[in-house]
Coordinates of N, CA and C in Angstrom, one line a residue:
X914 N 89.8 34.6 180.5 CA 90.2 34.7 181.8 C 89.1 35.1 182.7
X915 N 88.9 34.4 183.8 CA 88.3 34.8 184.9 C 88.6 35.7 185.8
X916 N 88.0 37.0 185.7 CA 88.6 38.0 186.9 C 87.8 38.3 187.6
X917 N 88.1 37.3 189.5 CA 87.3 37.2 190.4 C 87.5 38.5 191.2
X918 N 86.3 39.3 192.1 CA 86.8 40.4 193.3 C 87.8 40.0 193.7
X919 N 88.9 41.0 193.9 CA 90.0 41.4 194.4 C 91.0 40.4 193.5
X920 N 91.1 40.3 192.1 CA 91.8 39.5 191.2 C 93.5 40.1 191.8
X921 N 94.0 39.6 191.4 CA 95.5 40.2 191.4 C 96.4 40.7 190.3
X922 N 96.6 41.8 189.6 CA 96.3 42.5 188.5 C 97.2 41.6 187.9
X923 N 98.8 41.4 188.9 CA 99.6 41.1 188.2 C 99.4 39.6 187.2
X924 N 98.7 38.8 188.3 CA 98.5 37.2 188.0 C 97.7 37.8 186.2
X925 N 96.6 38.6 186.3 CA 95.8 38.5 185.0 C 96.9 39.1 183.9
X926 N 97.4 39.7 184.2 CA 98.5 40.8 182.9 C 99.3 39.4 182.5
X927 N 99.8 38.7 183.2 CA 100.8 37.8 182.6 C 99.8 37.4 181.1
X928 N 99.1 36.4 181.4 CA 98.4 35.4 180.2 C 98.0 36.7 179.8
X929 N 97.7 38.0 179.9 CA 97.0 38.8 179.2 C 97.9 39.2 178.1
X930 N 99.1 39.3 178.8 CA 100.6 39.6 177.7 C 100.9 38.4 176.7
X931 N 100.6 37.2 177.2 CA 101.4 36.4 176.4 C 99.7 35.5 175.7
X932 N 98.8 35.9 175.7 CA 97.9 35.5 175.0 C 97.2 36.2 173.9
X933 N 97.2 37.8 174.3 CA 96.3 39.0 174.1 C 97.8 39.7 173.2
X934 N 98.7 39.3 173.1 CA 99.8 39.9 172.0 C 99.3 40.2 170.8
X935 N 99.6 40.8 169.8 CA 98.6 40.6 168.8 C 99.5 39.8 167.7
X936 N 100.7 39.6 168.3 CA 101.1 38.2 167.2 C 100.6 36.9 167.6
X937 N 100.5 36.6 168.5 CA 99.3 35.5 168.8 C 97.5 35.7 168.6
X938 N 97.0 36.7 168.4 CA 96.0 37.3 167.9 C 95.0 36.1 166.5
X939 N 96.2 35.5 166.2 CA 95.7 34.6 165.2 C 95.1 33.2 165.7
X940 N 95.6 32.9 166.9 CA 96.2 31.4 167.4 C 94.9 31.8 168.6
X941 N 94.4 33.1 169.2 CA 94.1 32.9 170.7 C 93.0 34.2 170.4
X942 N 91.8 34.2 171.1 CA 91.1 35.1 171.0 C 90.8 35.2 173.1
X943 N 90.9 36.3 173.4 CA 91.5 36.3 174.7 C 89.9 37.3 174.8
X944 N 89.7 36.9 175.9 CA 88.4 37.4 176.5 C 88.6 37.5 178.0
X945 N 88.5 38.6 178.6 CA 88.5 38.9 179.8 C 86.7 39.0 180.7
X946 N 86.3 37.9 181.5 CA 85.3 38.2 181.6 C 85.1 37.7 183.3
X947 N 84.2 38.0 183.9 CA 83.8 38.4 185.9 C 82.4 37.9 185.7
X948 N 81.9 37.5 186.9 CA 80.8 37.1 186.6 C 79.5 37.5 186.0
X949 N 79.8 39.5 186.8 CA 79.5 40.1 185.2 C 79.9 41.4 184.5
X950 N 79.7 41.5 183.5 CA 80.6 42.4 183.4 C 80.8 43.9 183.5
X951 N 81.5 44.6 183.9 CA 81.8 45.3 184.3 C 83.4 45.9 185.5
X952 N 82.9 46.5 186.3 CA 84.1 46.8 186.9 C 84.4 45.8 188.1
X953 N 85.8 45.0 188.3 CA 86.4 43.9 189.0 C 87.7 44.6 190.0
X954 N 87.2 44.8 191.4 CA 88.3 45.2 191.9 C 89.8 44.4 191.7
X955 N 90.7 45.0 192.0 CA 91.9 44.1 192.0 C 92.7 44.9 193.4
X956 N 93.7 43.8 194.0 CA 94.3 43.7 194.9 C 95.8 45.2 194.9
X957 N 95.0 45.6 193.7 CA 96.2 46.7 193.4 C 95.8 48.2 193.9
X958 N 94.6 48.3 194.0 CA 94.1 49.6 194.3 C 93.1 50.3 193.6
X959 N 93.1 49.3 192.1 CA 92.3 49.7 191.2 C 91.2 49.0 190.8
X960 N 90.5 49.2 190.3 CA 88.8 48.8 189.1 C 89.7 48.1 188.2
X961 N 89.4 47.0 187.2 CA 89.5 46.7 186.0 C 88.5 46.6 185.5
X962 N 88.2 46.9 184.2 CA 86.9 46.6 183.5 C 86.5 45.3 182.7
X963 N 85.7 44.3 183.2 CA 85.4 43.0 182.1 C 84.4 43.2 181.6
X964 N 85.0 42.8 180.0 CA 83.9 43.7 179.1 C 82.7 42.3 178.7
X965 N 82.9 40.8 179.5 CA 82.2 40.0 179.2 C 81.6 39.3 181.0
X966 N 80.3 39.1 180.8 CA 80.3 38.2 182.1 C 80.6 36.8 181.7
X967 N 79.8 36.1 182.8 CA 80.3 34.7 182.7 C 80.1 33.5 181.2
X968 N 78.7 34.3 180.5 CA 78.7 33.3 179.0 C 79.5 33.4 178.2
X969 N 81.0 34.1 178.8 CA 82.3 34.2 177.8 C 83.1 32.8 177.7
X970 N 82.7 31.8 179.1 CA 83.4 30.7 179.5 C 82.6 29.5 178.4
X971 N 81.6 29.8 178.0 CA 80.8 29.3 177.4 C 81.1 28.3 176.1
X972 N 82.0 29.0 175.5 CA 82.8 28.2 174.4 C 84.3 28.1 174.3
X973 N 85.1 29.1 175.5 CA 86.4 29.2 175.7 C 86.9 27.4 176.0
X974 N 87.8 26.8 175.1 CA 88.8 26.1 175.0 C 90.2 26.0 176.2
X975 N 90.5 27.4 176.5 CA 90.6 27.6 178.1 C 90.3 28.6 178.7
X976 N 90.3 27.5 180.0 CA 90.0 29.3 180.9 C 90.7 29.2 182.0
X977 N 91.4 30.7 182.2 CA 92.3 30.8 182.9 C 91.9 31.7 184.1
X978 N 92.2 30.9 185.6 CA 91.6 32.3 186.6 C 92.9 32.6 187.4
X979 N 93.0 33.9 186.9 CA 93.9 34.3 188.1 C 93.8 34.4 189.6
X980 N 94.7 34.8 190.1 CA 95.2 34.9 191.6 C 94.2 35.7 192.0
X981 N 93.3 35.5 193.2 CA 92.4 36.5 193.8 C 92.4 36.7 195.5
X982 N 92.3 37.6 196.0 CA 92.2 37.6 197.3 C 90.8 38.1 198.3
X983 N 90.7 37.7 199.1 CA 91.3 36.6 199.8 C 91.0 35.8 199.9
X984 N 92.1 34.9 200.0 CA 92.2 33.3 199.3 C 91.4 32.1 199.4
X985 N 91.1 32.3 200.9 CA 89.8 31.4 200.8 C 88.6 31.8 201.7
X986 N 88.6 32.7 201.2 CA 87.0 33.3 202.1 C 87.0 35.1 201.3
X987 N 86.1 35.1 200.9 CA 85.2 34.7 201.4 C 84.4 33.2 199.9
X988 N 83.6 32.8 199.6 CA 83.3 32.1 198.6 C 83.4 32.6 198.1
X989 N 83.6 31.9 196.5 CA 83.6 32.6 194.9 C 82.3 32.1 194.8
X990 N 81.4 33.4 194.4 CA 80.4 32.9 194.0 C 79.6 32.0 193.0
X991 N 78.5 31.3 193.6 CA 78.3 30.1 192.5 C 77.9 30.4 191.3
X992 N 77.5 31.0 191.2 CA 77.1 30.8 189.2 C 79.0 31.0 188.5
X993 N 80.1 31.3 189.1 CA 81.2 31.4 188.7 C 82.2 30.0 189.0
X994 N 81.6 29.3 190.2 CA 81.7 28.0 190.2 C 80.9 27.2 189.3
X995 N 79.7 27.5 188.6 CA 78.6 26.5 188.0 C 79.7 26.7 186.7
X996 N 79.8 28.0 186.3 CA 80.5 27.9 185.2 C 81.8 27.1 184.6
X997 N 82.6 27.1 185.9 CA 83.8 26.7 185.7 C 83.6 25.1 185.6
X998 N 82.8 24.8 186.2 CA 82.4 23.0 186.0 C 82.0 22.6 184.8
X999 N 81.0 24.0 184.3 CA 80.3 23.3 183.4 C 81.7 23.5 182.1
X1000 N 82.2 24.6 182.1 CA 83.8 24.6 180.8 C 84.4 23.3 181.2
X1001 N 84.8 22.6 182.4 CA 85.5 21.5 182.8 C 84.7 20.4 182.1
X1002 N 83.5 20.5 182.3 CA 82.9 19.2 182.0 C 82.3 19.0 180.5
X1003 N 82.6 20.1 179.9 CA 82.7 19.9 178.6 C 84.1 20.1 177.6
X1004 N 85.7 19.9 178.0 CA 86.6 19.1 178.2 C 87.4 20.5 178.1
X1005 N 87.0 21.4 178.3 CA 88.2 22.7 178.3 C 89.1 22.6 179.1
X1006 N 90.3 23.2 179.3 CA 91.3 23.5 179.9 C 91.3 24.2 181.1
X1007 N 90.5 24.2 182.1 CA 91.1 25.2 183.2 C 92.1 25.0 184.9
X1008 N 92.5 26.4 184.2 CA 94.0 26.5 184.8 C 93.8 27.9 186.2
X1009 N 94.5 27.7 186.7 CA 95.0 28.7 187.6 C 96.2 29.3 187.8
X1010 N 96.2 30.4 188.4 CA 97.4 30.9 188.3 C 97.5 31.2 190.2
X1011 N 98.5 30.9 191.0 CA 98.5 31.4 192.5 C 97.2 31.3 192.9
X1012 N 96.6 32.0 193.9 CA 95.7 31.7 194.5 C 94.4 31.5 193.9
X1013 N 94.2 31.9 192.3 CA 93.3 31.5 191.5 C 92.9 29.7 191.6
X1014 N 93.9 29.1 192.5 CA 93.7 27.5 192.6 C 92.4 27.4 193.7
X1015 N 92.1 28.3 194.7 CA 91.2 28.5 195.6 C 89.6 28.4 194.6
X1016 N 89.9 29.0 193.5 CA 88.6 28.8 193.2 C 88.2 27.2 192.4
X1017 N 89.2 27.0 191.7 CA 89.1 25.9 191.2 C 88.7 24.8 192.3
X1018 N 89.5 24.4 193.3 CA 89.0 23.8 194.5 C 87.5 23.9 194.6
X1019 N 87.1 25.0 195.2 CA 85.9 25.2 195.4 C 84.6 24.6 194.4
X1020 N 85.6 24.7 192.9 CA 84.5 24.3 192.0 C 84.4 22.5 192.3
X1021 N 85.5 22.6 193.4 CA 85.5 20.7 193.1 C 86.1 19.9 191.8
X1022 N 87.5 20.5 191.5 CA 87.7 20.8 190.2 C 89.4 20.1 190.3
X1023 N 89.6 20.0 192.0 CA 91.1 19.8 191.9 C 90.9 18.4 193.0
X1024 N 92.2 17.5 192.3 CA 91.8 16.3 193.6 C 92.6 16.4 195.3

């Protein structure tokens, strides 16, 4: 998962619950990673910590960005757009969750 400034805690906890379970543990290796890593404001009040920057997208099969605000401004920065094109264009999965579709657009990613 992508967790952009001001992510929306709730949008990331969903896939983080239903991917990062450890009965799926087998099936999914769940990586939380920002462009780099470290601390990722969220829309909640708090810091989250991503313990990977962006060469986590690198070999991820999918990648999922949550909901971030605000929505369309200011830019997502580019090396987190370079990334997301370059997982797209090597045939991975990426998805969005609510306003996480802002970024995808941006990457030129949506028609």
């Amino acid at each position: 998962m992508l967790a952009l400034p001001e992510v929306v805690a709730f949008d990331l906890a969903i896939p983080a619950q239903v991917f990062g379970n450890p009965a799926e543990r087998d099936r999914y290796a769940l990586r939380v990673c920002a462009v780099a890593a470290g601390p990722v404001p969220t829309t909640t009040g708090f810091d989250l910590v991503a313990p990977h920057g962006l060469e986590a997208l690198d070999g991820a099969r999918t990648v999922i960005v949550p909901g971030f605000e605000p929505a369309g401004a200011p830019a997502v920065e580019p090396r987190a757009l370079a990334a997301l094109r370059r997982a797209h264009g090597r045939g991975a999965r990426v998805v969005s969750i609510c306003t996480g579709a802002f970024a995808l657009a941006q990457a030129g990613l949506l028609d």
